[in-house]
PDB file of C-alpha atoms in Angstrom:
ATOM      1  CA  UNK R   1      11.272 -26.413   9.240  1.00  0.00           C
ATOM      2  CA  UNK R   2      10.862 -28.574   6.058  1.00  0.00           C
ATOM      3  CA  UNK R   3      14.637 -29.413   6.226  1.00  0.00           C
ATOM      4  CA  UNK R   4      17.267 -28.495   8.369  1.00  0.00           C
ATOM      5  CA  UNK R   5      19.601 -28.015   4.946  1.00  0.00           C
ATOM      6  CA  UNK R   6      16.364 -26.598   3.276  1.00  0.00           C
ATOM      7  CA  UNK R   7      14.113 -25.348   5.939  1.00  0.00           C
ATOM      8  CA  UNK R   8      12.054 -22.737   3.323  1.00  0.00           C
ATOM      9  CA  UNK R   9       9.410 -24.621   1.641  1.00  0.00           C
ATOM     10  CA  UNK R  10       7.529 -23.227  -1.373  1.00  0.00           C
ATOM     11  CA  UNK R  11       4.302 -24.691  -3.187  1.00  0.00           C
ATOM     12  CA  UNK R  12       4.602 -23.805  -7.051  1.00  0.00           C
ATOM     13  CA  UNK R  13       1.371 -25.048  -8.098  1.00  0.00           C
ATOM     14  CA  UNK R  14      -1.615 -23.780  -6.881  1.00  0.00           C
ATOM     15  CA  UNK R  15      -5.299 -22.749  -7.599  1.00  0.00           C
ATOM     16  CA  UNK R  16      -8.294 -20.877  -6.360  1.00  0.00           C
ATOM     17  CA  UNK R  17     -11.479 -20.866  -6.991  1.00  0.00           C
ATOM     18  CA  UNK R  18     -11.653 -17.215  -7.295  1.00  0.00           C
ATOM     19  CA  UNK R  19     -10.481 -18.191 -11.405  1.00  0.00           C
ATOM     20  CA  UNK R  20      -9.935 -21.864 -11.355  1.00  0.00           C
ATOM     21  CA  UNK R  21     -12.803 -23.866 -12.135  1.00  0.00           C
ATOM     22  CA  UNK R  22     -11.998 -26.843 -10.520  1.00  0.00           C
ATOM     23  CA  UNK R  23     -10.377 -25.160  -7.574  1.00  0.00           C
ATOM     24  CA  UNK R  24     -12.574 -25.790  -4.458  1.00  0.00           C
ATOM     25  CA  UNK R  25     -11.151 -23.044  -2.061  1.00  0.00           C
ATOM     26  CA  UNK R  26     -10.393 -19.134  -2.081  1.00  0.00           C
ATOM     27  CA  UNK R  27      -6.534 -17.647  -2.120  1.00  0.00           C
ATOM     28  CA  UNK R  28      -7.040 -16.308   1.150  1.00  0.00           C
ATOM     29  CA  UNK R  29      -7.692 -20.149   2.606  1.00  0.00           C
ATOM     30  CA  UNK R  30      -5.464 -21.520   0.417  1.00  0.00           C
ATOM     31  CA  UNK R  31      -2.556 -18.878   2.086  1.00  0.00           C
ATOM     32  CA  UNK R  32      -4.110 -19.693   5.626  1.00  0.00           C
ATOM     33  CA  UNK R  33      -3.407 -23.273   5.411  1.00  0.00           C
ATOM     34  CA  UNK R  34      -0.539 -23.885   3.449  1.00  0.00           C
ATOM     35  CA  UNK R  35       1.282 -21.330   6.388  1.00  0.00           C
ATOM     36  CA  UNK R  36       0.125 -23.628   8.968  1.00  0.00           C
ATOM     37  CA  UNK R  37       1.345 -26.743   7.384  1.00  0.00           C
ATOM     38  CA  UNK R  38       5.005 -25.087   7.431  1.00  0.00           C
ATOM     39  CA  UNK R  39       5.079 -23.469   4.044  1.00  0.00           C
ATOM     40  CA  UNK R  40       7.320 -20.206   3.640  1.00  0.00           C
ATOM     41  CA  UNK R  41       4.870 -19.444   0.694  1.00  0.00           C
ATOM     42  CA  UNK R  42       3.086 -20.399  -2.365  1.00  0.00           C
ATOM     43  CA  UNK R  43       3.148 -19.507  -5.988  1.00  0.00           C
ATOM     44  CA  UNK R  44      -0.921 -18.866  -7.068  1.00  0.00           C
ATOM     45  CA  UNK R  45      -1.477 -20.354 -10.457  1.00  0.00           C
ATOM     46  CA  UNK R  46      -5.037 -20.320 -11.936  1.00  0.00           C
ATOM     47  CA  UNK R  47      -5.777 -21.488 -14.786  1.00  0.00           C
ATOM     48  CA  UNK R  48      -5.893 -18.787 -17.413  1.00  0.00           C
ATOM     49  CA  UNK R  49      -7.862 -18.214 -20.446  1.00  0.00           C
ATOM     50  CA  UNK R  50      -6.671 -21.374 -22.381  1.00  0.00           C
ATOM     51  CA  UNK R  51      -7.428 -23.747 -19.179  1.00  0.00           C
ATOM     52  CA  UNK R  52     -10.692 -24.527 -16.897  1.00  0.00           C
ATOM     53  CA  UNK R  53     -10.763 -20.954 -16.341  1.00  0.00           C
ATOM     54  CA  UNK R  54     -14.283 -19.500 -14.540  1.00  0.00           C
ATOM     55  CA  UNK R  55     -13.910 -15.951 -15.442  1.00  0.00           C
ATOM     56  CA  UNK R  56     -16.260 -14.104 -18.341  1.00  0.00           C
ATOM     57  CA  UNK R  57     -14.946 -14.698 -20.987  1.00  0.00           C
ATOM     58  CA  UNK R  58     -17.144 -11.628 -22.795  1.00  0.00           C
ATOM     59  CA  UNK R  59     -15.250  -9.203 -20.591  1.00  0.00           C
ATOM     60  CA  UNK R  60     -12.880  -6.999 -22.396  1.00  0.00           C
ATOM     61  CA  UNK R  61      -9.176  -7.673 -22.015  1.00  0.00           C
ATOM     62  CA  UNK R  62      -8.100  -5.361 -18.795  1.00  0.00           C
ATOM     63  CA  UNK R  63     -11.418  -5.831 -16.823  1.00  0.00           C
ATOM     64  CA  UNK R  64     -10.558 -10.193 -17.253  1.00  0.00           C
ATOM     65  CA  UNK R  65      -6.784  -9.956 -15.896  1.00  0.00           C
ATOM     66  CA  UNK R  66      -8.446  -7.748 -13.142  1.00  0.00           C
ATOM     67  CA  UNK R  67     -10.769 -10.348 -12.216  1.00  0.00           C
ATOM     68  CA  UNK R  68      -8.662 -13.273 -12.824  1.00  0.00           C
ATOM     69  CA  UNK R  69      -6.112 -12.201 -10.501  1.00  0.00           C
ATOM     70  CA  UNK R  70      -8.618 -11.839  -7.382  1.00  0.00           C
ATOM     71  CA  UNK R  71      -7.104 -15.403  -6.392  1.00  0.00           C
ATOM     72  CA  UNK R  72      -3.766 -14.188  -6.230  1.00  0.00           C
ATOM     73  CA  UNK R  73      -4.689 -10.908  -5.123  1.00  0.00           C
ATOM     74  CA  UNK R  74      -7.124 -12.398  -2.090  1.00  0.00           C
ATOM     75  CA  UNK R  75      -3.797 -14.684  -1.204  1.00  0.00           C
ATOM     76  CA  UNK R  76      -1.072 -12.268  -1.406  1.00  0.00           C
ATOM     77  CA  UNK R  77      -3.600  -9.521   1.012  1.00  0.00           C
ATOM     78  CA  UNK R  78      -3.659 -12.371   3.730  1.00  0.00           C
ATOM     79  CA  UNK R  79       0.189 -13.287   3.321  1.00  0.00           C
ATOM     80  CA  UNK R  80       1.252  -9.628   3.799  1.00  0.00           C
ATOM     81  CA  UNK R  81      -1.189  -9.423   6.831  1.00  0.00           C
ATOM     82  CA  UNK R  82       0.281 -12.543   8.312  1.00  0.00           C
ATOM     83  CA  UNK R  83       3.992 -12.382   7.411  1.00  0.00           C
ATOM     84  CA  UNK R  84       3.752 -15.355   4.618  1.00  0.00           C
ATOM     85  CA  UNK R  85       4.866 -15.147   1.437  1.00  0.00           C
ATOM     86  CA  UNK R  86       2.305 -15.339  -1.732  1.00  0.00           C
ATOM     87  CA  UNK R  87       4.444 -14.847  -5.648  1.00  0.00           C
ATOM     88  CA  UNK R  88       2.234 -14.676  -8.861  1.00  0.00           C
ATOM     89  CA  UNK R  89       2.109 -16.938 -11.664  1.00  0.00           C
ATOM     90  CA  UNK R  90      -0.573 -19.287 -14.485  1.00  0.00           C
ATOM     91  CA  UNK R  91      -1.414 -22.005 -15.719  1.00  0.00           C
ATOM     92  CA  UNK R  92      -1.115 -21.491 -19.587  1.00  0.00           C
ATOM     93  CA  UNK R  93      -3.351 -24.091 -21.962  1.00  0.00           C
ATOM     94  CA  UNK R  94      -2.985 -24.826 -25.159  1.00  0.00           C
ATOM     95  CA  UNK R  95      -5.192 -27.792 -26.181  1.00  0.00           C
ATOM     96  CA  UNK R  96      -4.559 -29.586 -23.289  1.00  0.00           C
ATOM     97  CA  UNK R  97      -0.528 -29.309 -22.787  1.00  0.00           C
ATOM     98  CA  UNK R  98      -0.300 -26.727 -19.958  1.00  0.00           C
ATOM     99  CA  UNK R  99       2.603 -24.625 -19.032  1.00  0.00           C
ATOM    100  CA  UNK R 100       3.120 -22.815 -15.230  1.00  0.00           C
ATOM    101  CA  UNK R 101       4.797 -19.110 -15.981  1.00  0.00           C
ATOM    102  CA  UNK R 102       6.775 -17.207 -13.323  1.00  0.00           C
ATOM    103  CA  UNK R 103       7.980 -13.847 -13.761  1.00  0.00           C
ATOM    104  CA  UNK R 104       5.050 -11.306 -15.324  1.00  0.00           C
ATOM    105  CA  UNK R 105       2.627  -9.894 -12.900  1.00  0.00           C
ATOM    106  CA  UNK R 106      -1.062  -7.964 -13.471  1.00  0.00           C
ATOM    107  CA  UNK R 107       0.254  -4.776 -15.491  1.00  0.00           C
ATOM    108  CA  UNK R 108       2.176  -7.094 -18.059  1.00  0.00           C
ATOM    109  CA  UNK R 109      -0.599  -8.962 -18.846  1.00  0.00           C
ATOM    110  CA  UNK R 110      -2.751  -6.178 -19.258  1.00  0.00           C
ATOM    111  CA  UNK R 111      -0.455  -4.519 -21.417  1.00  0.00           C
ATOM    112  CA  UNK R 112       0.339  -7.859 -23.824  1.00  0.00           C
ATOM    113  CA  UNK R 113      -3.442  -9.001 -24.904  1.00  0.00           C
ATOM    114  CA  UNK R 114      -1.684 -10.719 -27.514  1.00  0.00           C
ATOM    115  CA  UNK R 115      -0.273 -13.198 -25.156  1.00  0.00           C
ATOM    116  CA  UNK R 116      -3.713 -14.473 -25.184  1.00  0.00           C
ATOM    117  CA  UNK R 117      -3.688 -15.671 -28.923  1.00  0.00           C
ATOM    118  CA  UNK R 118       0.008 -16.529 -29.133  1.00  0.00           C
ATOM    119  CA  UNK R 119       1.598 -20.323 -29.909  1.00  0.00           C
ATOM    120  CA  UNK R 120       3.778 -22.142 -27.628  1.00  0.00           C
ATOM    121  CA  UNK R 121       6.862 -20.525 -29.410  1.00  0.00           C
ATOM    122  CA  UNK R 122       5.568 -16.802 -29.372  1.00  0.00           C
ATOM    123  CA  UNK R 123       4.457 -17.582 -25.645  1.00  0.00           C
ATOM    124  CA  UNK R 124       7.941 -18.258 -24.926  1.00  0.00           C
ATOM    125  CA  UNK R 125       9.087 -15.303 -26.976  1.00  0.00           C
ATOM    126  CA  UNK R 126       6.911 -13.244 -25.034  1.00  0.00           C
ATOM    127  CA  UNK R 127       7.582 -14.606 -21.852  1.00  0.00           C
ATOM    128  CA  UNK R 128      11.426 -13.990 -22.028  1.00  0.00           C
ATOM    129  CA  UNK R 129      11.184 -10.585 -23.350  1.00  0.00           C
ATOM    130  CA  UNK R 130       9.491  -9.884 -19.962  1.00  0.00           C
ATOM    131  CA  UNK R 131      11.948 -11.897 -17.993  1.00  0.00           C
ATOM    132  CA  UNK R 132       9.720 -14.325 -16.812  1.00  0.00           C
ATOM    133  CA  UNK R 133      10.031 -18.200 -17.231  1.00  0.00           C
ATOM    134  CA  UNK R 134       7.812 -21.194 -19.227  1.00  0.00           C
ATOM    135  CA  UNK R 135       8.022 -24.447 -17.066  1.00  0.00           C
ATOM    136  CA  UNK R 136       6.057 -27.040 -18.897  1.00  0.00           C
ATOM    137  CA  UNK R 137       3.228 -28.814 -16.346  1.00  0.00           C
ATOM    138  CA  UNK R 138       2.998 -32.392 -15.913  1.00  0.00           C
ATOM    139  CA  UNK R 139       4.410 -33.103 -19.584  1.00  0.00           C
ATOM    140  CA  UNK R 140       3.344 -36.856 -19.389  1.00  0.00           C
ATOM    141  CA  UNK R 141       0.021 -36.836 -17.659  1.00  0.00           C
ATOM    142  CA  UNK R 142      -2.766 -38.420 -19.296  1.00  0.00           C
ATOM    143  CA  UNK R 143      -6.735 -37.337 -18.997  1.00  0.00           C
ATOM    144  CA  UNK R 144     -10.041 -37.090 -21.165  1.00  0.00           C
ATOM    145  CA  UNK R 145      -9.070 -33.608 -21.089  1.00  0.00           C
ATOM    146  CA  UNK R 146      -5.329 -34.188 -22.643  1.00  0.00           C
ATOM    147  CA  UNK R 147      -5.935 -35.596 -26.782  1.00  0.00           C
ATOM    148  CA  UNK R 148      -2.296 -36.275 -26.933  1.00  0.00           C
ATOM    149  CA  UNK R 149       1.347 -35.854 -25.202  1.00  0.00           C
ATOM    150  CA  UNK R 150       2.821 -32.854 -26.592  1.00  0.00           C
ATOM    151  CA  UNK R 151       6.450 -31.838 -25.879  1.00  0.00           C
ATOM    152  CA  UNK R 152       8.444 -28.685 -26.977  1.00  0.00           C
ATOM    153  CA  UNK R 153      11.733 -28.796 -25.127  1.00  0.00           C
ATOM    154  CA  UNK R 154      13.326 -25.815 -27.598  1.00  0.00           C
ATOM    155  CA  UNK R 155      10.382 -23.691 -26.148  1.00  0.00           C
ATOM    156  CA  UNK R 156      10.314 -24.245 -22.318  1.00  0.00           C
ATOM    157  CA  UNK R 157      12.994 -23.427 -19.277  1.00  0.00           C
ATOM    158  CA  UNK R 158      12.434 -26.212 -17.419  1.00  0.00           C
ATOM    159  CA  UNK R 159       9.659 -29.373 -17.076  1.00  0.00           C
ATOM    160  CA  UNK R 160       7.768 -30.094 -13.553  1.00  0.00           C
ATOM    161  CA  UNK R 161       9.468 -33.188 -12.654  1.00  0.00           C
ATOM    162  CA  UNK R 162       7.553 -34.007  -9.644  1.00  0.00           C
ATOM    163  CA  UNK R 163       3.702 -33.414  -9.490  1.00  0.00           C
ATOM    164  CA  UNK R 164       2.630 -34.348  -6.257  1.00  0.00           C
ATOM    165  CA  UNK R 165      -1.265 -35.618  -7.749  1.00  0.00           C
ATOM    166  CA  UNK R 166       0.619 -38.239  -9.736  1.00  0.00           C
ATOM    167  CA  UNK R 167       2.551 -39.453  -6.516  1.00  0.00           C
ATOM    168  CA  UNK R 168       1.324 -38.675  -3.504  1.00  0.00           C
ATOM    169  CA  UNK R 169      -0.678 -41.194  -1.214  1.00  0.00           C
ATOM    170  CA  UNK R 170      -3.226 -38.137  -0.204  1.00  0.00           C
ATOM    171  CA  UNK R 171      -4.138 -37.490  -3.892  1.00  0.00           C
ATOM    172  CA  UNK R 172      -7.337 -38.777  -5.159  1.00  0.00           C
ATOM    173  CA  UNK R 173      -6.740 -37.826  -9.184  1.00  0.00           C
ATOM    174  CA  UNK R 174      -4.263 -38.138 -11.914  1.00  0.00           C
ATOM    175  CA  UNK R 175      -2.692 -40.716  -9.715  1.00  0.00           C
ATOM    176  CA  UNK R 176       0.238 -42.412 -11.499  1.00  0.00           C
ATOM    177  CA  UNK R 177       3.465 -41.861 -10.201  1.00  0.00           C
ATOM    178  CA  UNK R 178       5.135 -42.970 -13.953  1.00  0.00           C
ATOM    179  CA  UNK R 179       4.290 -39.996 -15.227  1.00  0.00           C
ATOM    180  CA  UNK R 180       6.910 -38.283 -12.829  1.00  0.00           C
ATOM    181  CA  UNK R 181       8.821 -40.352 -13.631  1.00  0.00           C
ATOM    182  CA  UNK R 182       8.950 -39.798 -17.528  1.00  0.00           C
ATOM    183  CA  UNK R 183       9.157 -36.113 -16.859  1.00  0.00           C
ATOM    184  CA  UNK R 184      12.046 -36.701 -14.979  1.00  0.00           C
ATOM    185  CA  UNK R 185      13.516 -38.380 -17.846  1.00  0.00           C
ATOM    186  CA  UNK R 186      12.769 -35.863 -20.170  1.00  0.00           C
ATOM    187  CA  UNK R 187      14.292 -33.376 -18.022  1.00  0.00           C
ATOM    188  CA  UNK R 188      17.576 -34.730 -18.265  1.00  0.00           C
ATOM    189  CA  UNK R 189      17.512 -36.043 -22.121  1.00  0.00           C
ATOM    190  CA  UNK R 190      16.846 -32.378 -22.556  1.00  0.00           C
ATOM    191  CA  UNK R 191      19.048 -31.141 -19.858  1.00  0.00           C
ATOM    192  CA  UNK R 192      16.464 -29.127 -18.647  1.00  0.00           C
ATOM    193  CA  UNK R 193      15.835 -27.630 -14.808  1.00  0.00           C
ATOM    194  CA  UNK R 194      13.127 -29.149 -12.904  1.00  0.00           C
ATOM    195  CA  UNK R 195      10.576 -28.107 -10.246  1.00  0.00           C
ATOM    196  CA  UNK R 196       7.827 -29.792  -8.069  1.00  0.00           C
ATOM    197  CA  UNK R 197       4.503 -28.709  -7.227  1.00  0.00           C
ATOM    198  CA  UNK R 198       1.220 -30.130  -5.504  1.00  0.00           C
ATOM    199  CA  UNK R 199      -1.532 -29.146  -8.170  1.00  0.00           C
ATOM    200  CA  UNK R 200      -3.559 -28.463  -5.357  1.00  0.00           C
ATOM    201  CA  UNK R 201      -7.143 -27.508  -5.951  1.00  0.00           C
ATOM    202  CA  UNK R 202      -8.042 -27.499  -2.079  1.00  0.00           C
ATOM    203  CA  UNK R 203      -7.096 -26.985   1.182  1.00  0.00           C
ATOM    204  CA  UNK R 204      -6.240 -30.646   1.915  1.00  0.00           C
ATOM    205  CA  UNK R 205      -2.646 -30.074   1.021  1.00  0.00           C
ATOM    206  CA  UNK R 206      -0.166 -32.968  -0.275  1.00  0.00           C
ATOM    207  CA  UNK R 207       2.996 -31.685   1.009  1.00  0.00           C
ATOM    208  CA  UNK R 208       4.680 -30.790  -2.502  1.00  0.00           C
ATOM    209  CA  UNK R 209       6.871 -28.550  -3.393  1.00  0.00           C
ATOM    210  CA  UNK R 210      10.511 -26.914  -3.735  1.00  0.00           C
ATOM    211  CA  UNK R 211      12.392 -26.114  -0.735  1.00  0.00           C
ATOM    212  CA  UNK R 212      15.360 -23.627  -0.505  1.00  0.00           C
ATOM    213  CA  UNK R 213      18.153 -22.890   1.784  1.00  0.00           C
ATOM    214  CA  UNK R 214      17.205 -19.279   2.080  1.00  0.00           C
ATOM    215  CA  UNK R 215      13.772 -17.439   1.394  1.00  0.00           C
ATOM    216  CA  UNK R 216      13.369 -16.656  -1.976  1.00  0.00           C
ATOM    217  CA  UNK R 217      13.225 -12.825  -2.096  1.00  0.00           C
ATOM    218  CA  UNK R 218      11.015 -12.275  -5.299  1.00  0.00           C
ATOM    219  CA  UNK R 219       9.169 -14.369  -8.115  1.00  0.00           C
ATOM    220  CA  UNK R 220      12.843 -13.055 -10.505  1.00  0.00           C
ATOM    221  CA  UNK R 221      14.852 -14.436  -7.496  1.00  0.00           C
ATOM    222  CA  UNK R 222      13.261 -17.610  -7.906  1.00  0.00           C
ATOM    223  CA  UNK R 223      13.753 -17.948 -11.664  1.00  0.00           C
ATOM    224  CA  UNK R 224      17.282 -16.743 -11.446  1.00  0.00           C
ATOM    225  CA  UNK R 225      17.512 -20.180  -8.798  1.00  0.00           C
ATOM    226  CA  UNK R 226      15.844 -22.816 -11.605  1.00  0.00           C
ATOM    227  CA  UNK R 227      17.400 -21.642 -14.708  1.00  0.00           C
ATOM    228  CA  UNK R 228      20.407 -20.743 -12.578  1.00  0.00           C
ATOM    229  CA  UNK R 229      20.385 -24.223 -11.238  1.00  0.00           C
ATOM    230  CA  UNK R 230      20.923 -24.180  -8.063  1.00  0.00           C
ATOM    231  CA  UNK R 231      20.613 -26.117  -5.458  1.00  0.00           C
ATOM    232  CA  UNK R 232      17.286 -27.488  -3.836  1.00  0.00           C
ATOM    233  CA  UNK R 233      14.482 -30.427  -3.002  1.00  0.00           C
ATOM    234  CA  UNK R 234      12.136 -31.160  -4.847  1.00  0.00           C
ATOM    235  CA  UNK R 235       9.251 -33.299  -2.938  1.00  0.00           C
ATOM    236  CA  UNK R 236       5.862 -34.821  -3.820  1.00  0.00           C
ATOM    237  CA  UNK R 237       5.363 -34.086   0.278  1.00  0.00           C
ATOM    238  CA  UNK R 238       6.487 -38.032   0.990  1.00  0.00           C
ATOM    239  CA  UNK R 239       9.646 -38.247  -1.081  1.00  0.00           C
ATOM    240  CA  UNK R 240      12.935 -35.544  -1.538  1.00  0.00           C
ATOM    241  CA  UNK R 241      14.865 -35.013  -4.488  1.00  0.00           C
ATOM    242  CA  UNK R 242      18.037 -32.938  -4.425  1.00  0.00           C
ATOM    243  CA  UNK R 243      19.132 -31.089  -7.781  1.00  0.00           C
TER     244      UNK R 243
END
């Protein structure tokens, strides 16, 4: 039990190195250990085709989303097999500003190859008309990898206010705990919802996350919960937030 108010833990940001490229450990690990480390479940995000993505990029459209959803799909086989819950969702890049989507699964993405090509505005267009929701990642974090801070609050449902590598004393990158707290800020200038997340690229887990008073019961139930705002932690694994 994370919390006896909020006992169901969730990690929302998560990677495997079946598509990540910087990921370090498969979904089925990833599922393993974040279960014994008192997770209800975890959301599987890889970065997709406009991130540090390790999948062929010669392969036609279908045959990609096939193998870039191995992660999830190696996850999700061990979480049904072991009563833990694995949900779906990317990491969308667009020249370094990244966004985590919820809410579209396999089938919609290989049915919407224009999702691949689309701006930040047609990705939310898109993402909507499938009932699915655009948080934007880490809004304020600065890398080699990041030419410039990039916000689009008209074209987002909510910012990640609390990314446990910029705050957490286990993380050994992107550590700055400022740049939570600017997308914290931003959140409420733009009245926006917020979630939390790890980032975690291996199985030494931070603790992050959003915790719930009941088990979500699908990736929609969990959407309907941010942009429904209600109530629950957010945590970097150290510190708790309640929104």
């Amino acid at each position: 039990m994370y919390h006896k108010d909020y006992p169901y833990l969730y990690e929302t940001h998560l990677h495997t190195c079946q598509s990540s490229a910087c990921a370090q450990a498969t979904g089925k690990d990833m599922a393993r250990v974040a279960k014994e480390a008192g997770y209800a479940g975890i959301f599987v995000t890889d970065h997709s085709w406009g991130g540090n993505n390790c999948i062929d990029a010669t392969l036609p459209w279908q045959d990609w989303v096939h193998e870039f959803c191995k992660g999830y799909e190696d996850a999700k086989a061990w979480g049904d097999a072991n009563d833990f819950q694995v949900f779906f969702g990317y990491e969308a890049g667009y020249q370094g500003t990244e966004f985590l989507i919820y809410g579209v699964d396999e089938a919609w993405l290989c049915a919407h190859p224009e999702i691949k090509d689309a701006t930040v505005e047609e990705q939310y267009q898109l993402i909507h008309g499938a009932g699915g929701m655009v948080i934007h990642a880490h809004p304020y974090r600065e890398e080699w990898y990041i030419p410039e801070i990039r916000l689009f609050p008209e074209w987002v449902d909510g910012v990640e206010g609390i990314n446990a590598t910029h705050s957490s004393s286990k993380s050994i990158s992107h550590n700055d705990p400022e740049y939570d707290t600017l997308a914290i800020a931003y959140a409420k200038k733009h009245d926006l919802p917020m979630t939390a997340g790890s980032d975690i690229h291996s199985t030494n887990l931070f603790g992050g996350g959003m915790a719930f008073a009941t088990k979500l019961a699908s990736v929609q139930d969990f959407c309907q919960r941010v942009m429904g705002r209600g109530h629950y932690l957010l945590t970097n694994g150290e510190n708790v937030t309640l929104v």
